[in-house]
PDB file of C-alpha atoms and ligand atoms in Angstrom:
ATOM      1  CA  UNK A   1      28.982  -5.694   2.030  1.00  0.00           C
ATOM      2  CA  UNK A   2      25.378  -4.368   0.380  1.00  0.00           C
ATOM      3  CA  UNK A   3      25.924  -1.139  -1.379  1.00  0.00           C
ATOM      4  CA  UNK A   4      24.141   1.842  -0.387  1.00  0.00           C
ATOM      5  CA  UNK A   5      21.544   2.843  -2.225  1.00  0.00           C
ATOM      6  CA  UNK A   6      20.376   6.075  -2.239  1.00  0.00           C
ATOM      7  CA  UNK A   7      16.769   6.980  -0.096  1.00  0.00           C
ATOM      8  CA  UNK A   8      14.643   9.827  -0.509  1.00  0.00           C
ATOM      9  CA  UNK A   9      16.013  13.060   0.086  1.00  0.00           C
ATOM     10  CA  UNK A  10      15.388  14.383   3.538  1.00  0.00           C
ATOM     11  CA  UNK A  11      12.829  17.137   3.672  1.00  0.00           C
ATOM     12  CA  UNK A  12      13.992  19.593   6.858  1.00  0.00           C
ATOM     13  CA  UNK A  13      10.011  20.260   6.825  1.00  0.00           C
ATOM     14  CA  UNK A  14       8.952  16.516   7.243  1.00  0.00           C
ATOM     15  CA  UNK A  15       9.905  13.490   8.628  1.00  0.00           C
ATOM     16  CA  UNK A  16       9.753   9.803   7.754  1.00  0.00           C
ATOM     17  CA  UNK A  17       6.155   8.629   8.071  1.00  0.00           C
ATOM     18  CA  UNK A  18       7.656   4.817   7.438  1.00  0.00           C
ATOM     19  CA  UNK A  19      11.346   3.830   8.165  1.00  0.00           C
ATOM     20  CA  UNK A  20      12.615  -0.099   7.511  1.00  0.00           C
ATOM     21  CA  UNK A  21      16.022  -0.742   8.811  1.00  0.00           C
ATOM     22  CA  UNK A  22      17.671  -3.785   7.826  1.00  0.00           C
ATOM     23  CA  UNK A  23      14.773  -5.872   7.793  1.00  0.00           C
ATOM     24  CA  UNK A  24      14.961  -9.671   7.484  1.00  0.00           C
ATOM     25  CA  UNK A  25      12.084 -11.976   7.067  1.00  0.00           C
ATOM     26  CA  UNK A  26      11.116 -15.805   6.670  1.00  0.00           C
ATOM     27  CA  UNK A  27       8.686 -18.542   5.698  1.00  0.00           C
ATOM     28  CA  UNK A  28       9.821 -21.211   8.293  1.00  0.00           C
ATOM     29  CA  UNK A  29      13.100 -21.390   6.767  1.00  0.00           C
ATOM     30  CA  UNK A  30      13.279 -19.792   3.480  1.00  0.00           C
ATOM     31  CA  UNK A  31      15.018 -16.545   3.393  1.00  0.00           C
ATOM     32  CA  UNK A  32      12.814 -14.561   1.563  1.00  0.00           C
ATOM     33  CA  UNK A  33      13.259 -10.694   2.796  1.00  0.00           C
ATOM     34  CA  UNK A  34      17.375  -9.761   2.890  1.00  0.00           C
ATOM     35  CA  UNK A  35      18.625  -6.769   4.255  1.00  0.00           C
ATOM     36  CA  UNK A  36      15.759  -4.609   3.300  1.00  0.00           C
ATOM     37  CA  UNK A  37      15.661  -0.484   3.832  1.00  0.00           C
ATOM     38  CA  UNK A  38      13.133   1.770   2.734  1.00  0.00           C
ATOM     39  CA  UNK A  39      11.794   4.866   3.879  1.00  0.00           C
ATOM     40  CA  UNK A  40       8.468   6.716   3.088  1.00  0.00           C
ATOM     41  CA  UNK A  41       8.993  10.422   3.642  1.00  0.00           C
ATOM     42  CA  UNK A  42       5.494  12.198   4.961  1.00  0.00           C
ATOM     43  CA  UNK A  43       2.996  13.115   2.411  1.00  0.00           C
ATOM     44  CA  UNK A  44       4.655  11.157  -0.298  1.00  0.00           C
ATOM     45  CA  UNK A  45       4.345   8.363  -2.664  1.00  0.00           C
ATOM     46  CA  UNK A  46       6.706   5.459  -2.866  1.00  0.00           C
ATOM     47  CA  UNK A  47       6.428   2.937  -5.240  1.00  0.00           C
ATOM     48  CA  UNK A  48       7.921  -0.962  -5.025  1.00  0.00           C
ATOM     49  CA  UNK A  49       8.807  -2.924  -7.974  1.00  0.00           C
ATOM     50  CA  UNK A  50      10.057  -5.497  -8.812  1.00  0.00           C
ATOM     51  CA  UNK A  51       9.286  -9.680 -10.174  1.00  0.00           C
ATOM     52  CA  UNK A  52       6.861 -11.793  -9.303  1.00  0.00           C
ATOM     53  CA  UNK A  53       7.814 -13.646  -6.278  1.00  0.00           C
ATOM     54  CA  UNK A  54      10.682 -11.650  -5.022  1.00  0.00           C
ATOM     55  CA  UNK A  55       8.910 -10.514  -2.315  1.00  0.00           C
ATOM     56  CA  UNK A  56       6.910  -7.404  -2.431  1.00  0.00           C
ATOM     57  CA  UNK A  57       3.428  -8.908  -0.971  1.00  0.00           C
ATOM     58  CA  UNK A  58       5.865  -9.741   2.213  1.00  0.00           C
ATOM     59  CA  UNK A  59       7.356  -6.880   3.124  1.00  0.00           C
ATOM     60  CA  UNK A  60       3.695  -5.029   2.927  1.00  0.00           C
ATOM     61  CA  UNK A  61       2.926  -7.696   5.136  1.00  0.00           C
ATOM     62  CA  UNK A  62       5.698  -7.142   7.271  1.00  0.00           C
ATOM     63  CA  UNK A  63       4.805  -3.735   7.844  1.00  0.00           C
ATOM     64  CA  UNK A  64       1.215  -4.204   8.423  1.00  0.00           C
ATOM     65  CA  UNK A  65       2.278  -7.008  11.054  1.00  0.00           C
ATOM     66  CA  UNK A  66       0.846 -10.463   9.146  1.00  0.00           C
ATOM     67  CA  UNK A  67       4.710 -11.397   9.674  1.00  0.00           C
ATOM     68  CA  UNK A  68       7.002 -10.936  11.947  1.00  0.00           C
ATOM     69  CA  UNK A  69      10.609 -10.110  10.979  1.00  0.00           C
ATOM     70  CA  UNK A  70      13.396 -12.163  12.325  1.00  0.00           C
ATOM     71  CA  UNK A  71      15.550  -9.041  12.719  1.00  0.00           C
ATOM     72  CA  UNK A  72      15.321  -5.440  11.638  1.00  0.00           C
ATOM     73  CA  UNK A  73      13.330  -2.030  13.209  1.00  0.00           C
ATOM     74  CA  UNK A  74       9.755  -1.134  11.117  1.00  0.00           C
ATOM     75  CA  UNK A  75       8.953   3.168  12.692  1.00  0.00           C
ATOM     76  CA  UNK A  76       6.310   4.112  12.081  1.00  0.00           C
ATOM     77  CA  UNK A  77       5.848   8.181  12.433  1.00  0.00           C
ATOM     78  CA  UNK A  78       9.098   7.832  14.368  1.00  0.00           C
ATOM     79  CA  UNK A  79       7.578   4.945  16.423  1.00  0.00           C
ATOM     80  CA  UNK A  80       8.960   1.184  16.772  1.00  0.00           C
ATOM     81  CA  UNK A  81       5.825  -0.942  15.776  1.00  0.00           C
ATOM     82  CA  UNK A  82       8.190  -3.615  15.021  1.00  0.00           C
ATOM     83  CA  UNK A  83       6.807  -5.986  17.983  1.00  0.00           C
ATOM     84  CA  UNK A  84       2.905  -4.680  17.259  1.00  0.00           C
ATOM     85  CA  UNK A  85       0.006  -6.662  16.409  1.00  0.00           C
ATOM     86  CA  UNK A  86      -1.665  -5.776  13.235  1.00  0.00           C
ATOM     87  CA  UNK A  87      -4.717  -4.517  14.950  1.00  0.00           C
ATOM     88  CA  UNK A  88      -2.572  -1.741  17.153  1.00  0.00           C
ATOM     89  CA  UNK A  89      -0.912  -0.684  13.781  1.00  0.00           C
ATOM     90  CA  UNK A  90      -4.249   0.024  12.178  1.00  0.00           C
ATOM     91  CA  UNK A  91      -4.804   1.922  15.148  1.00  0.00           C
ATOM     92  CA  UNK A  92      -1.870   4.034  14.680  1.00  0.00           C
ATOM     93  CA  UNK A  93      -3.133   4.715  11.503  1.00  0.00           C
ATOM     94  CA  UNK A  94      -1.652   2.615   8.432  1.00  0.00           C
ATOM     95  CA  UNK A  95      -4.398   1.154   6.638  1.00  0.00           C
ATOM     96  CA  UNK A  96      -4.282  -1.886   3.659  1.00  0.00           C
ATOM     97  CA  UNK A  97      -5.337  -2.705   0.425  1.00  0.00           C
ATOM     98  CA  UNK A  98      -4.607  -6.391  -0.088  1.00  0.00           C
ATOM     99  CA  UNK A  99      -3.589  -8.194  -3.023  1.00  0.00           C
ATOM    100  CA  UNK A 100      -6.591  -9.346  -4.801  1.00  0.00           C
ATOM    101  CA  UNK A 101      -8.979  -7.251  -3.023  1.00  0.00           C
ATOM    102  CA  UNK A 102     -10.558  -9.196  -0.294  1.00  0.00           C
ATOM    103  CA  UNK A 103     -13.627  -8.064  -0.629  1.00  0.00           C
ATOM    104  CA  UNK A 104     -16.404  -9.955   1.435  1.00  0.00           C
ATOM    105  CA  UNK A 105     -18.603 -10.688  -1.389  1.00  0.00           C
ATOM    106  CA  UNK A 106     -21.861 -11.338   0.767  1.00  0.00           C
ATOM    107  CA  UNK A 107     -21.753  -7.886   2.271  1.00  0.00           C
ATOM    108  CA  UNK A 108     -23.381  -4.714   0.899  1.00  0.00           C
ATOM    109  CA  UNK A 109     -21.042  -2.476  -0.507  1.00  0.00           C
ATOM    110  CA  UNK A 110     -21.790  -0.085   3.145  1.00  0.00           C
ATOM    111  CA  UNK A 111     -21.332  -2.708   4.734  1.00  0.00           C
ATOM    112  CA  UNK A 112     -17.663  -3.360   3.321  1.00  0.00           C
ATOM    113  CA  UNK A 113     -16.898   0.262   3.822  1.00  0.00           C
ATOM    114  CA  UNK A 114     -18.047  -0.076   7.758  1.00  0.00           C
ATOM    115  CA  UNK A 115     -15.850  -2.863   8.299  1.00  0.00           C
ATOM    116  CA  UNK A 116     -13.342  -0.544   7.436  1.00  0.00           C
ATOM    117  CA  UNK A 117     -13.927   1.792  10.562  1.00  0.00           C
ATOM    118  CA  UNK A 118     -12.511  -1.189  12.691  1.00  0.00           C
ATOM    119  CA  UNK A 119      -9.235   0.394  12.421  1.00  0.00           C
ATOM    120  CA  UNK A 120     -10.244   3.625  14.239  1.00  0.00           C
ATOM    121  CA  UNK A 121     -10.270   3.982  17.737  1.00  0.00           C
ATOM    122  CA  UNK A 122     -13.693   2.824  19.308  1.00  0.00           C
ATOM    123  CA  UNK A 123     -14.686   6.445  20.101  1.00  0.00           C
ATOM    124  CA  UNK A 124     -14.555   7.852  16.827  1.00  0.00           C
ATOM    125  CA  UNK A 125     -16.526   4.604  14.916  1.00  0.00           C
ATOM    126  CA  UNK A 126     -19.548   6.747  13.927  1.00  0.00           C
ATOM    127  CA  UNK A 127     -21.518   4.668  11.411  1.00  0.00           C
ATOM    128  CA  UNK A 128     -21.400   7.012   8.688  1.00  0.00           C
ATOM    129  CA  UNK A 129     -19.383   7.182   5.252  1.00  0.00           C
ATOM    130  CA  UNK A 130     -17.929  10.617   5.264  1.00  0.00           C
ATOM    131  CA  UNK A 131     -18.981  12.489   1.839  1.00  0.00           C
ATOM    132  CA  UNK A 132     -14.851  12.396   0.259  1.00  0.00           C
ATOM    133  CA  UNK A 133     -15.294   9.126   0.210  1.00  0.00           C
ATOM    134  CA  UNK A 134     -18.197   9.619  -2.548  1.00  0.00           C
ATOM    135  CA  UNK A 135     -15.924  12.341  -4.054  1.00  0.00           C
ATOM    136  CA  UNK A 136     -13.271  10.213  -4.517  1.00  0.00           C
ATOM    137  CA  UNK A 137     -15.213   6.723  -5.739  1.00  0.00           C
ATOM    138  CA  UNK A 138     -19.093   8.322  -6.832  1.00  0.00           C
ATOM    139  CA  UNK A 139     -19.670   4.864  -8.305  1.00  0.00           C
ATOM    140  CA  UNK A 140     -19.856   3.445  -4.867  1.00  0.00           C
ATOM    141  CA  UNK A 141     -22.447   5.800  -3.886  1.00  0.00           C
ATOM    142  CA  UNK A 142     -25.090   4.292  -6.581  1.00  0.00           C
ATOM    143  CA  UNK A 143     -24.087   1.088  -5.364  1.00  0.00           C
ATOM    144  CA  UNK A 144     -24.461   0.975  -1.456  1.00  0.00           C
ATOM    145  CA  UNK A 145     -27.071  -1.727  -1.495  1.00  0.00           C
ATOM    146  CA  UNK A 146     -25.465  -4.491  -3.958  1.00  0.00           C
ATOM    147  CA  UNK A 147     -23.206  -7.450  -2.868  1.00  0.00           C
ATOM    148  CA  UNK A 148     -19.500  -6.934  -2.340  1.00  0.00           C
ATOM    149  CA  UNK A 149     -18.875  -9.850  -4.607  1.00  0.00           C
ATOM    150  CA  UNK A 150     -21.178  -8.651  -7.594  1.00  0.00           C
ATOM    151  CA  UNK A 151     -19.049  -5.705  -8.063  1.00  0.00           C
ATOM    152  CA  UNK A 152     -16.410  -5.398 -11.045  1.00  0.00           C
ATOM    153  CA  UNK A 153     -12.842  -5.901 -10.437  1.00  0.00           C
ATOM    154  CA  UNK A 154     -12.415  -2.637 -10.494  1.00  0.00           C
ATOM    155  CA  UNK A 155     -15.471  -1.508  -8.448  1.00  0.00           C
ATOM    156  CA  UNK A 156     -14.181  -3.985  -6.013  1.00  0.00           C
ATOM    157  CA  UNK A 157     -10.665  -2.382  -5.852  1.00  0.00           C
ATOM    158  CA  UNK A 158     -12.088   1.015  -5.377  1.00  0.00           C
ATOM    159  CA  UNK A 159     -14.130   0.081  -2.699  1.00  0.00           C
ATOM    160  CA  UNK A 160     -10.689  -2.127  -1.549  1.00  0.00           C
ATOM    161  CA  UNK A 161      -9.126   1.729  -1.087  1.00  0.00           C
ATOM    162  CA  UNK A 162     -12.524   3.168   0.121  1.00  0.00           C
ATOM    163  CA  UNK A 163     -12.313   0.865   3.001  1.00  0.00           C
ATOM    164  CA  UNK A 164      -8.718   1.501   3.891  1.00  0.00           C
ATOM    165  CA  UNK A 165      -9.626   5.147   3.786  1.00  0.00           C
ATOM    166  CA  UNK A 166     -12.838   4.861   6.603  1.00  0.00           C
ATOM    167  CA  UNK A 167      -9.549   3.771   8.732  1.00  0.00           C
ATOM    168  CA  UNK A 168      -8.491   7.240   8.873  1.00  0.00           C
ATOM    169  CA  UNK A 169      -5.022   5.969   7.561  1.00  0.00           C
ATOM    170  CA  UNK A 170      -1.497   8.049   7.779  1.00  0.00           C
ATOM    171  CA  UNK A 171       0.093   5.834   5.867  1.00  0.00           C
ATOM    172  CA  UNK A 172      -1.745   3.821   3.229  1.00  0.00           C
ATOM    173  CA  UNK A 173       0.057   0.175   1.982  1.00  0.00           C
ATOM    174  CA  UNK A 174      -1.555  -0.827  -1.598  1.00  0.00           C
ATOM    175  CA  UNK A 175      -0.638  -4.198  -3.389  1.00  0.00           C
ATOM    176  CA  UNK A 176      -0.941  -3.919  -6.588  1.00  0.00           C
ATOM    177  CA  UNK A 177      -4.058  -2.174  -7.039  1.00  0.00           C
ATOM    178  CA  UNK A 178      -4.465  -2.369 -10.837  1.00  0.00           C
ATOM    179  CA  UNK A 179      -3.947  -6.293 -10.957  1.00  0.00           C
ATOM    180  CA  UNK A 180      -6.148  -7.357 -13.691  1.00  0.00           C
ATOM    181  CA  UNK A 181      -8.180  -4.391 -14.040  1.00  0.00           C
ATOM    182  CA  UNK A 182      -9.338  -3.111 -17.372  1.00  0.00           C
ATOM    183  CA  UNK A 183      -7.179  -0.034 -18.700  1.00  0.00           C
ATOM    184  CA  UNK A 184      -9.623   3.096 -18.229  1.00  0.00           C
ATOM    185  CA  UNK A 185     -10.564   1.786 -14.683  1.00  0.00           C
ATOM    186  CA  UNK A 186      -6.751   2.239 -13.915  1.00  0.00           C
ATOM    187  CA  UNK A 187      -6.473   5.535 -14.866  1.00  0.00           C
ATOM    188  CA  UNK A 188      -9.696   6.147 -12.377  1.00  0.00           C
ATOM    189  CA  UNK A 189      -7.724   4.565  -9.446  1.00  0.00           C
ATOM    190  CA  UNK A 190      -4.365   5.989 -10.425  1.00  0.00           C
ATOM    191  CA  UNK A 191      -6.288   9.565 -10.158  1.00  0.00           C
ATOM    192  CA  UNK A 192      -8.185   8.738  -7.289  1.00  0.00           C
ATOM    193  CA  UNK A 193      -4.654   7.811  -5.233  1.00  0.00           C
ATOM    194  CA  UNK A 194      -3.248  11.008  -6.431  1.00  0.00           C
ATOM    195  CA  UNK A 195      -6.200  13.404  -5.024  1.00  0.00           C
ATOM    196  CA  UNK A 196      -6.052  11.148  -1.891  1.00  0.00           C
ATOM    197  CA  UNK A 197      -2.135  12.563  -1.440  1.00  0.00           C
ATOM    198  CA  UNK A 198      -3.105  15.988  -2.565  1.00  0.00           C
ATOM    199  CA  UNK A 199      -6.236  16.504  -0.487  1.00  0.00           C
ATOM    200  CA  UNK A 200      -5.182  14.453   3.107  1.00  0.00           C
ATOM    201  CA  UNK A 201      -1.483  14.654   2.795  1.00  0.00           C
ATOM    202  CA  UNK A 202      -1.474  10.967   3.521  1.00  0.00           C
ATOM    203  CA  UNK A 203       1.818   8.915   2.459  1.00  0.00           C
ATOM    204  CA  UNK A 204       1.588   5.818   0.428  1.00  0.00           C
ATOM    205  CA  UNK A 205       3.426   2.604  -0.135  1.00  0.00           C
ATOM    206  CA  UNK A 206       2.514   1.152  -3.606  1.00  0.00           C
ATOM    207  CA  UNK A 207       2.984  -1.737  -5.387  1.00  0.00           C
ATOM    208  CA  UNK A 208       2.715  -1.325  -8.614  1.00  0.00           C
ATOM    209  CA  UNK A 209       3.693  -2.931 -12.307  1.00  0.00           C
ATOM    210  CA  UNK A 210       1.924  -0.803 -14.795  1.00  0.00           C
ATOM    211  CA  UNK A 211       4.246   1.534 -15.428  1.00  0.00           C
ATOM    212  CA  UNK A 212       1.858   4.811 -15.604  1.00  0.00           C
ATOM    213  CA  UNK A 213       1.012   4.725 -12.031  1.00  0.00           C
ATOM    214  CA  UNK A 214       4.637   3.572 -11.176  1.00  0.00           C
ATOM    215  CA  UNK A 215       5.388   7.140 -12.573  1.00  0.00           C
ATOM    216  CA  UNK A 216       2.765   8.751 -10.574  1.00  0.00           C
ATOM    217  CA  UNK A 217       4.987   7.986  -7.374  1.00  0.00           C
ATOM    218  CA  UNK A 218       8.113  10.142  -6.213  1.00  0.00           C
ATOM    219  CA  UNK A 219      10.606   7.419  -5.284  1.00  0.00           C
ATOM    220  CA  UNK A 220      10.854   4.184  -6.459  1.00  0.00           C
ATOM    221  CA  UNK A 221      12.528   0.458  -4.776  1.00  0.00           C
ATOM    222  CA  UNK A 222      13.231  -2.030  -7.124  1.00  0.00           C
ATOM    223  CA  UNK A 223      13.280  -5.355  -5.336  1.00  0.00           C
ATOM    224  CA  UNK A 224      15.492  -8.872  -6.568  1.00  0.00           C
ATOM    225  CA  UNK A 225      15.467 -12.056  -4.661  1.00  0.00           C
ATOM    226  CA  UNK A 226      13.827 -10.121  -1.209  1.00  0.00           C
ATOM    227  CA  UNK A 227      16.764  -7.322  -1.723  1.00  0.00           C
ATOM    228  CA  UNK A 228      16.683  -3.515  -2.826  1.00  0.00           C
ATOM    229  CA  UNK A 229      19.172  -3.748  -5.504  1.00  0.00           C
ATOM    230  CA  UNK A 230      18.145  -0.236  -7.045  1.00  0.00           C
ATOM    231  CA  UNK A 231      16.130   3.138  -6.293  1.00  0.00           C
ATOM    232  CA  UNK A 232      15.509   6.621  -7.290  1.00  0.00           C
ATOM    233  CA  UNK A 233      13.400   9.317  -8.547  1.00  0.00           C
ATOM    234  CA  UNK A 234      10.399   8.066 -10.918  1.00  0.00           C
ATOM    235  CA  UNK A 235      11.413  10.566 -13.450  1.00  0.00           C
ATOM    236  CA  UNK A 236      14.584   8.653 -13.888  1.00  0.00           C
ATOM    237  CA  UNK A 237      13.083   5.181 -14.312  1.00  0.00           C
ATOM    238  CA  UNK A 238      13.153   4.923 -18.063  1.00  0.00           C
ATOM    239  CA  UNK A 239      11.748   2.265 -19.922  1.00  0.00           C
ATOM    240  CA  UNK A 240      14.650   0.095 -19.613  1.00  0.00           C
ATOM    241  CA  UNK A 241      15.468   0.060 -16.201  1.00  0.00           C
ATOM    242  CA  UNK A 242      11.893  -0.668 -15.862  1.00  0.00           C
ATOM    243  CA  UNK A 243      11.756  -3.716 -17.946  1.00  0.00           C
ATOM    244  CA  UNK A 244      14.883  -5.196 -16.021  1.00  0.00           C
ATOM    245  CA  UNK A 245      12.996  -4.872 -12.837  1.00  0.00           C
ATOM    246  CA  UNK A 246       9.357  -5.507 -13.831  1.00  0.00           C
ATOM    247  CA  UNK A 247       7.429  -8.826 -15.296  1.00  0.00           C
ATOM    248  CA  UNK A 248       6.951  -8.936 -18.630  1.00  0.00           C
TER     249      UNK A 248
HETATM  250  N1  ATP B 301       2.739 -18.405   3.049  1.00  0.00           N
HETATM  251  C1  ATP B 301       3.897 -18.692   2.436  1.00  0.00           C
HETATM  252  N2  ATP B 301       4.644 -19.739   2.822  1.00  0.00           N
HETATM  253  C2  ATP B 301       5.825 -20.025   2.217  1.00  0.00           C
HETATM  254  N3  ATP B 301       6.347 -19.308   1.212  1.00  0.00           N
HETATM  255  C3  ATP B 301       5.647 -18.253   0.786  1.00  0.00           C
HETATM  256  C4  ATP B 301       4.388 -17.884   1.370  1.00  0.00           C
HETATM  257  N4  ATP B 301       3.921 -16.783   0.726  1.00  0.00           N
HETATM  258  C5  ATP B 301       4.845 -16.477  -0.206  1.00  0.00           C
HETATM  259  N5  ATP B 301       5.879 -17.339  -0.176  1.00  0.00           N
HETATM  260  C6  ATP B 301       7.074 -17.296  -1.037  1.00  0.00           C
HETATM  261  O1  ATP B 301       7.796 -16.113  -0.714  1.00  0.00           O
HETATM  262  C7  ATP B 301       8.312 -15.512  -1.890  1.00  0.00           C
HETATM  263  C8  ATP B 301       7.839 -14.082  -1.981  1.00  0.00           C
HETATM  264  O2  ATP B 301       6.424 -14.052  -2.133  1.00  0.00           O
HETATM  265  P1  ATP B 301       5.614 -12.684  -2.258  1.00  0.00           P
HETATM  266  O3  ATP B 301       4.178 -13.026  -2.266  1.00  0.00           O
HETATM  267  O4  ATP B 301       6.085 -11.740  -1.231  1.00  0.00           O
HETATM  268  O5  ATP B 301       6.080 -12.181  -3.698  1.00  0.00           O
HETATM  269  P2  ATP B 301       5.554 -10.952  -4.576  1.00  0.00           P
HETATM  270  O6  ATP B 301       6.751 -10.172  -4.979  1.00  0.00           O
HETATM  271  O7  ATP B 301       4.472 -10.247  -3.867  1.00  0.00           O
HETATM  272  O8  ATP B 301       4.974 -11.710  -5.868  1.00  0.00           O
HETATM  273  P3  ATP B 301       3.725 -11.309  -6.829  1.00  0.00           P
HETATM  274  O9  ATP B 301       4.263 -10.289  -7.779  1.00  0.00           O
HETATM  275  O10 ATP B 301       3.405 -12.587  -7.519  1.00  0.00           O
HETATM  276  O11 ATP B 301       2.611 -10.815  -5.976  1.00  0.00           O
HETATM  277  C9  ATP B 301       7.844 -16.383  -3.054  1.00  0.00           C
HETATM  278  O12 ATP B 301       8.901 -17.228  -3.397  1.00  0.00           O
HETATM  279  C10 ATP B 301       6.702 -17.167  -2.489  1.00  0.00           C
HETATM  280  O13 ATP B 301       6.613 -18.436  -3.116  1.00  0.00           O
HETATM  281 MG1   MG B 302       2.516  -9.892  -4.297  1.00  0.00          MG
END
């Protein structure tokens, strides 16, 4: 028997824009996911912690559809995507910042950003960069012409996010967005995620070690061995419970 942890509290205004029920995944046959539940309520931001290795990077995958659970229901805005092919969930509307970036280093920076219109529907590709984007990451805006790959780390991350955002996302899944980026560049994307929420009303699924942003979020899942073995309001995550559940 797996406790029950607690989830979000239900908002009678909103609804769950992401729901995981009882998810199990595996690499050929190593266990790695167990059990897993975890809701993101509309318009908010949860956060994932947890070890290295445990398993964070594949349940983001899981939801985007790079892996297909062996049992267990992903909704999406109240709709099974479980069986859907990564392409059709961009579609719907949840959009990805991968681990390390992925960048395409011999593109222009607009060119990066365009790729990111892919996940709209063909109709509404117009090949422009809307002006919030330049609101939200002005640096990219003096850099439009220079490679992908001779961009900072943390250039590269915010145009990472910038490119998730041309999706038009609902839902936007980041992994680990201030991974070996230089302190005052993470305060700059910490920010930047927190106008996203407050200006488009967009949810997010973070994760996240440095424990600033981890604060930023509402709700937090702290993951052991591909299980949630604790969660709760970000407020309550003091500096202990943090260190149990993060690397140091
Ligand atoms: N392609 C793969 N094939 C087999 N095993 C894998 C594969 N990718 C990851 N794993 C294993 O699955 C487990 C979970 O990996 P995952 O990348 O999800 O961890 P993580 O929590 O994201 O770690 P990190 O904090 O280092 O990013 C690890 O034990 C890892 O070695
Ligand atoms: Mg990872």
């Amino acid at each position: 028997m797996t406790p029950t942890l607690p989830a979000p509290p239900a908002d009678p205004t909103t609804h769950a824009m992401l729901q995981i029920t009882g998810l199990n995944v595996y690499y050929g046959e190593s266990h790695i996911l167990r059990d897993v539940d975890l809701t993101v309520p509309q318009g908010k931001m949860v956060c994932l912690i947890g070890r290295n290795g445990v398993g964070k990077t594949t349940l983001l995958k899981s939801v985007i559809g790079l892996l297909k659970p062996r049992s267990g229901r992903i909704l999406f805005d109240q709709e099974l995507i479980t069986a859907k092919s990564p392409d059709q969930r961009a579609r719907l509307g949840i959009g990805y910042v991968p681990q390390g970036r992925e960048i395409i280093p011999r593109l222009t920076v607009k060119e990066n950003l365009l790729l990111g219109l892919e996940a709209r529907p063909q109709r509404a590709r117009q090949q422009t960069i809307p002006p919030e984007i330049f609101q939200l990451f002005p640096v990219l805006e003096t850099m439009l012409g220079r490679m992908g790959g001779d961009l900072s780390g943390g250039q590269q991350q915010q145009l990472a996010i910038a490119r998730a955002l041309m999706g038009n996302p609902r839902l936007l899944v980041l992994d680990e967005p201030t991974e070996g980026i230089q302190p005052s560049i993470i305060l700059e994307i910490e920010a930047a995620v927190r106008r996203i929420i407050e200006t488009t009303g967009i949810s997010v699924l973070l994760v996240e070690q440095h424990l600033h942003f981890v604060r930023q979020a509402d709700w937090y899942y702290a993951m052991q061995k591909g299980g949630i073995v604790a969660s709760g309001p970000t407020d309550g995550l003091s500096q202990e419970v943090i260190q149990k559940f993060l690397a140091v």
